[in-house]
Short mmCIF file of C-alpha atoms and ligand atoms in Angstrom, two decimals:
data_model
loop_
_atom_site.label_atom_id
_atom_site.label_comp_id
_atom_site.label_asym_id
_atom_site.label_seq_id
_atom_site.Cartn_x
_atom_site.Cartn_y
_atom_site.Cartn_z
CA MET A 1 91.68 122.25 73.96
CA ARG A 2 90.97 120.74 77.34
CA PHE A 3 91.69 122.54 80.60
CA ALA A 4 95.05 120.94 81.49
CA THR A 5 96.39 121.70 78.01
CA LYS A 6 95.19 125.29 78.22
CA GLN A 7 96.78 125.81 81.64
CA VAL A 8 100.17 125.02 80.08
CA HIS A 9 99.86 126.64 76.67
CA ALA A 10 97.18 129.35 76.62
CA GLY A 11 98.51 132.88 76.20
CA ILE A 12 102.09 131.78 75.61
CA GLU A 13 103.97 131.70 72.34
CA PRO A 14 107.72 131.38 71.87
CA ASP A 15 109.28 134.83 72.08
CA PRO A 16 109.55 136.12 68.50
CA THR A 17 113.00 137.66 68.94
CA THR A 18 114.84 134.81 70.72
CA GLY A 19 112.61 131.75 70.55
CA SER A 20 112.51 131.63 74.35
CA ILE A 21 109.84 129.09 75.32
CA LEU A 22 108.76 131.17 78.31
CA THR A 23 107.33 134.63 77.77
CA PRO A 24 110.14 136.94 78.92
CA ILE A 25 109.72 139.44 81.73
CA TYR A 26 109.34 142.62 79.69
CA GLN A 27 110.73 144.97 82.31
CA SER A 28 110.20 148.18 80.36
CA THR A 29 108.30 151.32 81.26
CA THR A 30 107.65 152.44 77.74
CA PHE A 31 107.59 151.24 74.15
CA VAL A 32 108.80 153.02 71.03
CA GLN A 33 106.23 154.51 68.68
CA GLU A 34 106.55 154.31 64.92
CA SER A 35 105.49 157.93 64.50
CA VAL A 36 103.63 160.58 66.47
CA ASP A 37 100.25 159.08 65.67
CA ARG A 38 101.21 155.42 65.31
CA TYR A 39 102.19 152.68 67.75
CA LEU A 40 104.18 149.67 66.59
CA GLU A 41 102.15 146.72 65.39
CA LYS A 42 101.82 145.21 68.89
CA GLY A 43 100.15 148.36 70.21
CA TYR A 44 102.17 148.81 73.41
CA SER A 45 102.78 152.36 74.60
CA TYR A 46 103.33 152.55 78.38
CA SER A 47 103.30 149.72 80.90
CA ARG A 48 100.40 151.12 82.94
CA SER A 49 98.21 150.67 79.84
CA GLY A 50 99.59 147.29 78.77
CA ASN A 51 102.67 145.11 79.15
CA PRO A 52 103.41 141.97 77.11
CA THR A 53 104.21 139.74 80.13
CA VAL A 54 101.07 140.84 81.96
CA GLN A 55 98.99 140.39 78.82
CA ALA A 56 100.23 136.80 78.47
CA LEU A 57 98.69 136.15 81.90
CA ASP A 58 95.52 138.07 80.92
CA LYS A 59 95.14 135.79 77.91
CA LYS A 60 95.74 132.62 79.89
CA LEU A 61 93.19 133.54 82.57
CA THR A 62 90.67 134.59 79.89
CA GLU A 63 90.89 131.16 78.29
CA LEU A 64 90.87 129.26 81.59
CA GLU A 65 87.71 131.07 82.76
CA GLY A 66 86.06 131.02 79.33
CA GLY A 67 85.62 134.80 79.28
CA ALA A 68 86.10 137.56 76.70
CA ALA A 69 89.01 139.43 78.30
CA CYS A 70 90.95 139.83 81.54
CA ALA A 71 92.73 142.58 83.44
CA SER A 72 95.38 141.55 85.97
CA PHE A 73 95.88 143.69 89.07
CA GLY A 74 98.47 144.42 91.74
CA THR A 75 96.41 142.56 94.36
CA GLY A 76 93.09 140.77 94.71
CA MET A 77 91.77 143.80 96.60
CA ALA A 78 92.76 146.08 93.71
CA ALA A 79 90.72 143.80 91.42
CA ILE A 80 87.66 144.02 93.69
CA HIS A 81 88.14 147.78 94.04
CA ALA A 82 88.15 148.14 90.24
CA VAL A 83 84.89 146.19 89.89
CA LEU A 84 83.20 148.38 92.52
CA LEU A 85 84.54 151.57 90.88
CA ALA A 86 83.55 150.44 87.39
CA PHE A 87 79.90 149.74 88.20
CA LEU A 88 78.94 151.92 91.17
CA ASN A 89 78.28 155.67 91.35
CA ALA A 90 77.28 157.86 94.30
CA GLY A 91 73.71 156.96 95.27
CA ASP A 92 73.98 153.41 93.92
CA HIS A 93 73.52 150.23 95.91
CA ALA A 94 75.25 146.85 95.72
CA VAL A 95 74.40 143.44 97.14
CA ILE A 96 77.43 141.64 98.61
CA SER A 97 77.79 138.17 100.17
CA ASP A 98 77.52 138.52 103.94
CA VAL A 99 80.42 136.11 104.29
CA ALA A 100 83.35 137.28 102.20
CA TYR A 101 87.01 138.01 102.50
CA GLY A 102 87.48 140.53 105.35
CA GLY A 103 89.13 143.03 103.01
CA THR A 104 86.05 143.10 100.78
CA TYR A 105 83.83 144.00 103.72
CA ARG A 106 86.32 146.67 104.86
CA LEU A 107 86.55 148.20 101.37
CA CYS A 108 82.77 148.47 101.10
CA THR A 109 82.00 149.70 104.61
CA LYS A 110 85.03 151.91 105.29
CA VAL A 111 85.83 153.33 101.85
CA PHE A 112 82.95 153.19 99.36
CA THR A 113 80.33 154.31 101.87
CA ARG A 114 82.31 157.60 102.11
CA PHE A 115 81.27 158.26 98.52
CA GLY A 116 77.58 157.65 99.01
CA VAL A 117 77.43 154.02 97.88
CA GLU A 118 75.11 151.75 99.86
CA PHE A 119 75.55 148.06 100.52
CA THR A 120 73.40 145.17 101.66
CA PHE A 121 75.34 142.21 103.02
CA ALA A 122 72.93 139.45 102.07
CA ASP A 123 72.88 135.75 102.77
CA THR A 124 73.64 134.91 99.14
CA SER A 125 73.43 131.19 99.93
CA ASP A 126 69.67 131.86 99.79
CA PRO A 127 68.60 133.29 96.39
CA GLU A 128 65.41 134.59 98.07
CA ASP A 129 67.52 136.80 100.32
CA VAL A 130 69.30 138.18 97.24
CA LYS A 131 65.92 138.91 95.60
CA LYS A 132 64.68 140.68 98.73
CA SER A 133 67.85 142.78 98.87
CA MET A 134 67.50 144.16 95.33
CA ARG A 135 66.48 147.83 95.08
CA ASP A 136 65.75 150.21 92.23
CA ASN A 137 69.26 151.64 92.60
CA THR A 138 71.07 148.27 92.82
CA ARG A 139 73.84 148.24 90.22
CA LEU A 140 75.99 145.24 91.18
CA ILE A 141 75.83 141.85 92.88
CA LEU A 142 79.13 140.55 94.25
CA THR A 143 79.29 137.05 95.66
CA GLU A 144 82.07 134.87 96.96
CA THR A 145 81.73 131.08 96.79
CA PRO A 146 82.91 129.13 98.65
CA ALA A 147 83.10 132.05 101.05
CA ASN A 148 86.09 132.93 103.17
CA PRO A 149 86.22 131.64 105.89
CA THR A 150 82.95 129.78 106.60
CA LEU A 151 82.80 127.94 103.23
CA LYS A 152 79.17 128.89 102.70
CA LEU A 153 78.20 128.47 99.04
CA THR A 154 76.24 130.65 96.65
CA ASP A 155 74.24 129.10 93.80
CA ILE A 156 75.94 130.98 90.95
CA ALA A 157 73.30 130.18 88.30
CA ALA A 158 70.38 131.18 90.55
CA VAL A 159 71.94 134.50 91.58
CA SER A 160 73.04 135.20 87.99
CA ALA A 161 69.42 134.78 86.90
CA ILE A 162 68.33 137.38 89.46
CA ALA A 163 71.10 139.73 88.24
CA LYS A 164 69.94 139.31 84.63
CA GLU A 165 66.35 140.09 85.56
CA HIS A 166 67.52 143.35 87.15
CA ARG A 167 70.06 144.02 84.36
CA VAL A 168 72.99 144.33 86.74
CA PRO A 169 76.28 142.45 86.51
CA HIS A 170 76.98 139.53 88.84
CA ALA A 171 80.64 139.39 89.90
CA ILE A 172 81.90 136.20 91.53
CA ASP A 173 85.04 135.92 93.63
CA ASN A 174 86.34 132.54 92.41
CA THR A 175 89.56 132.55 94.43
CA PHE A 176 88.85 129.39 96.44
CA LEU A 177 88.08 126.99 93.60
CA THR A 178 89.87 128.53 90.58
CA PRO A 179 88.64 127.99 87.00
CA TYR A 180 89.82 124.39 87.17
CA TYR A 181 86.99 123.46 89.53
CA GLN A 182 84.45 126.25 88.98
CA ARG A 183 83.77 128.46 85.95
CA PRO A 184 81.20 131.10 86.93
CA ILE A 185 80.84 132.56 83.41
CA GLU A 186 79.58 129.18 82.15
CA LEU A 187 76.96 129.34 84.93
CA GLY A 188 75.73 132.80 83.86
CA GLY A 189 78.12 135.05 85.79
CA ASP A 190 79.39 138.31 84.28
CA LEU A 191 82.70 139.00 86.01
CA VAL A 192 85.09 136.60 87.72
CA ILE A 193 87.44 137.96 90.36
CA HIS A 194 90.63 136.32 91.60
CA SER A 195 93.19 136.91 94.21
CA THR A 196 95.93 135.28 92.11
CA THR A 197 97.97 135.43 95.32
CA LYS A 198 96.30 132.15 96.26
CA TYR A 199 96.00 129.03 94.06
CA LEU A 200 96.89 130.57 90.69
CA ASP A 201 100.35 131.55 91.93
CA GLY A 202 100.25 128.68 94.40
CA HIS A 203 103.72 129.12 95.85
CA ASN A 204 103.41 131.99 98.38
CA ALA A 205 105.58 134.09 96.09
CA THR A 206 103.42 137.04 94.98
CA VAL A 207 100.34 139.15 95.59
CA GLY A 208 98.13 139.74 92.57
CA GLY A 209 94.58 139.88 91.32
CA ALA A 210 92.53 139.50 88.16
CA VAL A 211 89.10 140.29 86.73
CA VAL A 212 87.87 138.16 83.82
CA SER A 213 84.86 139.65 82.04
CA ALA A 214 82.24 137.72 80.09
CA THR A 215 82.00 140.45 77.43
CA ASP A 216 84.31 143.05 75.90
CA GLU A 217 81.90 145.76 77.01
CA LEU A 218 82.26 144.82 80.67
CA HIS A 219 86.02 144.45 80.28
CA GLU A 220 86.36 147.94 78.83
CA LYS A 221 84.75 149.41 81.95
CA VAL A 222 87.14 147.51 84.24
CA ALA A 223 90.21 148.23 82.08
CA PHE A 224 89.33 151.94 81.95
CA VAL A 225 89.29 152.11 85.76
CA GLN A 226 92.54 150.15 85.92
CA ASN A 227 94.34 152.51 83.57
CA ALA A 228 92.85 155.53 85.32
CA THR A 229 93.82 154.38 88.83
CA GLY A 230 97.04 152.56 87.91
CA SER A 231 96.32 149.38 89.84
CA ILE A 232 98.29 147.13 87.51
CA MET A 233 100.15 143.88 88.06
CA SER A 234 103.92 144.05 87.60
CA PRO A 235 105.65 141.98 84.87
CA GLN A 236 107.62 140.05 87.51
CA VAL A 237 104.46 139.00 89.33
CA ALA A 238 102.72 138.13 86.06
CA TRP A 239 105.65 135.93 85.07
CA LEU A 240 105.63 134.03 88.38
CA THR A 241 101.85 133.64 88.21
CA LEU A 242 102.13 132.29 84.65
CA GLN A 243 104.45 129.55 85.94
CA GLY A 244 102.05 128.78 88.81
CA CYS A 245 99.08 128.41 86.45
CA LYS A 246 100.84 125.64 84.51
CA THR A 247 100.59 123.18 87.41
CA LEU A 248 97.18 124.29 88.71
CA THR A 249 95.28 121.05 88.05
CA VAL A 250 97.96 118.85 89.58
CA ARG A 251 98.23 121.00 92.71
CA MET A 252 94.48 121.42 93.11
CA ASP A 253 93.78 117.69 92.78
CA ALA A 254 96.54 116.71 95.21
CA GLN A 255 95.74 119.45 97.75
CA SER A 256 92.01 118.71 97.57
CA ALA A 257 92.63 115.00 98.18
CA ASN A 258 94.75 115.98 101.20
CA ALA A 259 91.97 118.32 102.39
CA MET A 260 89.39 115.53 102.18
CA ALA A 261 91.60 113.25 104.29
CA VAL A 262 92.27 116.01 106.85
CA ALA A 263 88.55 116.86 107.05
CA LYS A 264 87.63 113.20 107.61
CA PHE A 265 90.28 112.88 110.31
CA LEU A 266 89.00 115.97 112.10
CA GLU A 267 85.37 114.90 111.82
CA ALA A 268 86.18 111.62 113.58
CA HIS A 269 88.22 113.28 116.37
CA PRO A 270 86.47 113.47 119.77
CA LYS A 271 87.93 116.89 120.66
CA VAL A 272 86.74 118.52 117.47
CA GLY A 273 83.28 120.08 117.19
CA THR A 274 82.02 121.27 113.83
CA VAL A 275 84.10 120.51 110.74
CA ARG A 276 83.25 122.12 107.43
CA TYR A 277 84.50 120.99 104.05
CA PRO A 278 82.30 121.16 100.92
CA GLY A 279 83.35 117.59 100.07
CA LEU A 280 81.90 116.13 103.28
CA PRO A 281 78.26 115.00 103.16
CA SER A 282 77.86 116.90 106.48
CA HIS A 283 78.37 120.24 104.68
CA PRO A 284 74.85 121.76 104.52
CA GLN A 285 75.32 122.55 100.82
CA HIS A 286 77.23 119.42 99.79
CA GLU A 287 74.85 118.82 96.87
CA LEU A 288 75.35 122.31 95.45
CA ALA A 289 79.12 121.91 95.93
CA THR A 290 78.95 118.76 93.81
CA SER A 291 76.67 120.16 91.11
CA GLN A 292 78.21 123.58 90.39
CA ALA A 293 81.90 122.71 90.75
CA SER A 294 84.03 119.75 89.69
CA GLY A 295 86.11 119.70 92.88
CA TYR A 296 85.82 120.76 96.51
CA GLY A 297 89.05 122.69 96.96
CA ALA A 298 91.57 122.58 99.77
CA MET A 299 90.09 124.86 102.45
CA VAL A 300 88.75 123.31 105.65
CA TRP A 301 87.69 124.77 108.97
CA PHE A 302 86.93 123.29 112.35
CA GLU A 303 86.03 124.33 115.86
CA VAL A 304 87.47 122.81 118.99
CA GLU A 305 85.66 122.45 122.27
CA GLY A 306 86.84 125.32 124.49
CA GLY A 307 86.50 128.18 122.01
CA MET A 308 89.19 130.80 121.57
CA ALA A 309 91.61 129.47 124.22
CA ALA A 310 91.58 125.91 122.92
CA GLY A 311 91.80 127.09 119.31
CA LYS A 312 94.81 129.25 120.12
CA ALA A 313 96.50 126.40 122.00
CA ILE A 314 96.18 124.14 118.96
CA MET A 315 97.43 126.76 116.53
CA ASP A 316 100.44 127.46 118.75
CA SER A 317 101.39 123.80 119.14
CA LEU A 318 101.22 122.90 115.45
CA GLU A 319 104.72 122.43 114.06
CA LEU A 320 104.34 121.54 110.39
CA TRP A 321 101.33 123.76 109.75
CA THR A 322 102.47 127.37 109.51
CA LEU A 323 100.49 130.05 111.34
CA ALA A 324 100.08 132.71 108.66
CA GLU A 325 97.59 134.69 106.65
CA ASN A 326 97.27 133.59 103.04
CA LEU A 327 95.95 130.36 101.60
CA GLY A 328 96.20 128.29 98.45
CA SER A 329 99.92 127.67 98.44
CA VAL A 330 101.80 124.36 98.48
CA GLU A 331 102.67 125.00 102.14
CA SER A 332 99.91 124.08 104.59
CA LEU A 333 98.80 127.12 106.56
CA VAL A 334 96.61 127.60 109.61
CA THR A 335 94.80 130.88 110.28
CA HIS A 336 92.64 132.27 113.06
CA PRO A 337 90.17 134.45 111.10
CA VAL A 338 88.84 136.38 114.12
CA THR A 339 92.25 137.84 114.98
CA MET A 340 93.83 137.68 111.53
CA THR A 341 92.02 137.83 108.16
CA HIS A 342 88.66 139.04 109.51
CA ALA A 343 89.83 141.26 112.38
CA ASP A 344 88.26 144.30 110.69
CA VAL A 345 84.77 142.75 110.62
CA GLU A 346 82.85 143.99 113.69
CA GLU A 347 82.19 141.37 116.37
CA ALA A 348 78.40 141.54 115.97
CA GLU A 349 78.66 141.06 112.19
CA ARG A 350 81.11 138.16 112.66
CA LYS A 351 78.74 136.47 115.10
CA ARG A 352 75.78 137.04 112.76
CA VAL A 353 77.51 135.24 109.87
CA GLY A 354 79.11 132.44 111.90
CA ILE A 355 82.77 133.49 112.14
CA THR A 356 83.19 132.25 115.71
CA ASP A 357 86.12 132.81 118.09
CA GLY A 358 87.08 129.13 118.01
CA LEU A 359 87.05 128.80 114.22
CA VAL A 360 90.37 127.48 112.91
CA ARG A 361 90.89 127.79 109.16
CA LEU A 362 93.16 125.36 107.33
CA SER A 363 94.64 125.81 103.89
CA VAL A 364 95.77 122.31 103.06
CA GLY A 365 99.01 122.10 101.10
CA LEU A 366 100.96 119.57 99.13
CA GLU A 367 102.89 117.81 101.93
CA ASP A 368 102.42 114.12 102.70
CA VAL A 369 98.95 114.02 104.22
CA GLN A 370 99.99 111.62 106.98
CA ASP A 371 102.53 114.18 108.27
CA LEU A 372 99.79 116.82 108.26
CA ILE A 373 97.41 114.57 110.18
CA ASP A 374 100.11 113.47 112.66
CA ASP A 375 100.86 117.13 113.45
CA LEU A 376 97.16 117.88 114.01
CA GLU A 377 96.78 114.80 116.18
CA LYS A 378 99.70 115.84 118.42
CA ALA A 379 98.34 119.38 118.75
CA LEU A 380 94.84 118.11 119.60
CA GLU A 381 96.26 115.80 122.26
CA LYS A 382 97.75 118.81 124.04
CA ALA A 383 94.57 120.90 123.78
C1 LIG B 401 92.91 136.88 99.70
C2 LIG B 401 91.60 137.11 99.14
C3 LIG B 401 91.25 138.34 98.56
C4 LIG B 401 92.20 139.52 98.56
O1 LIG B 401 93.30 139.28 97.74
P1 LIG B 401 94.74 139.97 97.98
O2 LIG B 401 95.54 139.41 96.85
O3 LIG B 401 95.22 139.55 99.32
O4 LIG B 401 94.54 141.44 97.88
C5 LIG B 401 90.00 138.47 97.99
N1 LIG B 401 89.12 137.45 98.00
C6 LIG B 401 89.41 136.25 98.56
C7 LIG B 401 88.39 135.17 98.55
C8 LIG B 401 90.64 136.04 99.15
O5 LIG B 401 90.92 134.86 99.73
#
C-alpha cells in the first residue's frame, strides 16, 4: 500500500462488536482475564500496559514510519525522556543535536545530568563533528532534523552510519517533516521520535508523543520504560490523533505550498534580513533537504532589521497569525523562540547555535496564503 492509503487505513479495522468504522475510544482502566493465569485472546490487562485505541495509533505510526513497533506517549517530551532512559545509564554519554527543541536541551542538562549522564551538544549538520564527539562511553545519538527553530539539517544516513560503527542507536526527532516527507528508518535510523502534538494531530487539539523503533528489540526497551514510568498516551488523545493522521498528506502538501509562498514573499521584502526555509535555494543545506526528504515542510523563520524590538513589533501587530507556542496545526502560528520555546536555553548557548533575539518563527497553516501574506505585509509596514 502507498502512503496516502496507509494514512487512512493502517491500524484500523471495523470494531468487531458493533461494526463501527472508527476504532472506538476504549475508555477502560482494566480488562477481564479469562482465568488467573490467562488473559483474553487480545492480551489486554491494564491500560498502562496497553489499550486498544492507543494500539491502533501505535500500529498506524509503525506502518507510516516503516518500523517494527511503536509506543505512543503522553507528550513528545515523555517520548524523548523514554528514549534517554532506555539507552543511558549513569556514567554514559550521549551526542545530541546542538539545535533542538528547547525542552530536549532542558531535559538533558537539568535532569539527566543529575544522574551522572554526560552530553555533547554537537553540530550534527556536520558528520565530522558527530565523529569527533563520540567517546568510549557514548551510548546514544539523538538528532533533530530539520531542527527547531533554526531549520538546520542533519544528514540522517551519514550520522546513522557513524552510529552503526559505534554500535549505538541513532534516534531522530522527525516532528517537523513527519513520515510523509521523511522516513529516518529507511535511511538507517534506529528510533523515530514524534511530538504528535504537531502535524500528526494537526489541529491544536492534543499533546502527545511517539517512538517508532526499527526492531522489536529496541521497542521492548522503550516499552519497558514506558510501562515502568507510566508515561502513556490516553485513549482520547490517541483517537483524535488517529483522525489527524488520516489527512496528513493533504495538510502537509497544502501547508508546505503556503510556506514556500510565504518564504518567497519574505525573501523579497526589503525590511526582512535572513529568511530560512529548506525549500529555498538560499538555505545552506537545500540539496540535502531535497535528497533526504520528499517535501520541505511548513516551518519558516526570518529576521527583521532592528532585532528584538522590531521582531516584537511585528509579532504584536499580526492579526491573522496567532502568537502562540506550538506548531504544525492548521492555524498559522508565530513564535518568538528566545522568549517562548527556547527560553530555557542559556543566552550563550543560543547565540552559539544561531537562535538570535530577532528570530521570528512561523508555522504556516492552511488558510488562504494571500491572507497570510497580506497580514505579514501590513505588520512589516508598521515595523
Ligand atoms: C514540540 C516538540 C517536542 C516536544 O513535544 P511536546 O509534545 O510538546 O512534549 C519535541 N521535539 C520537537 C521537534 C518539537 O517541536
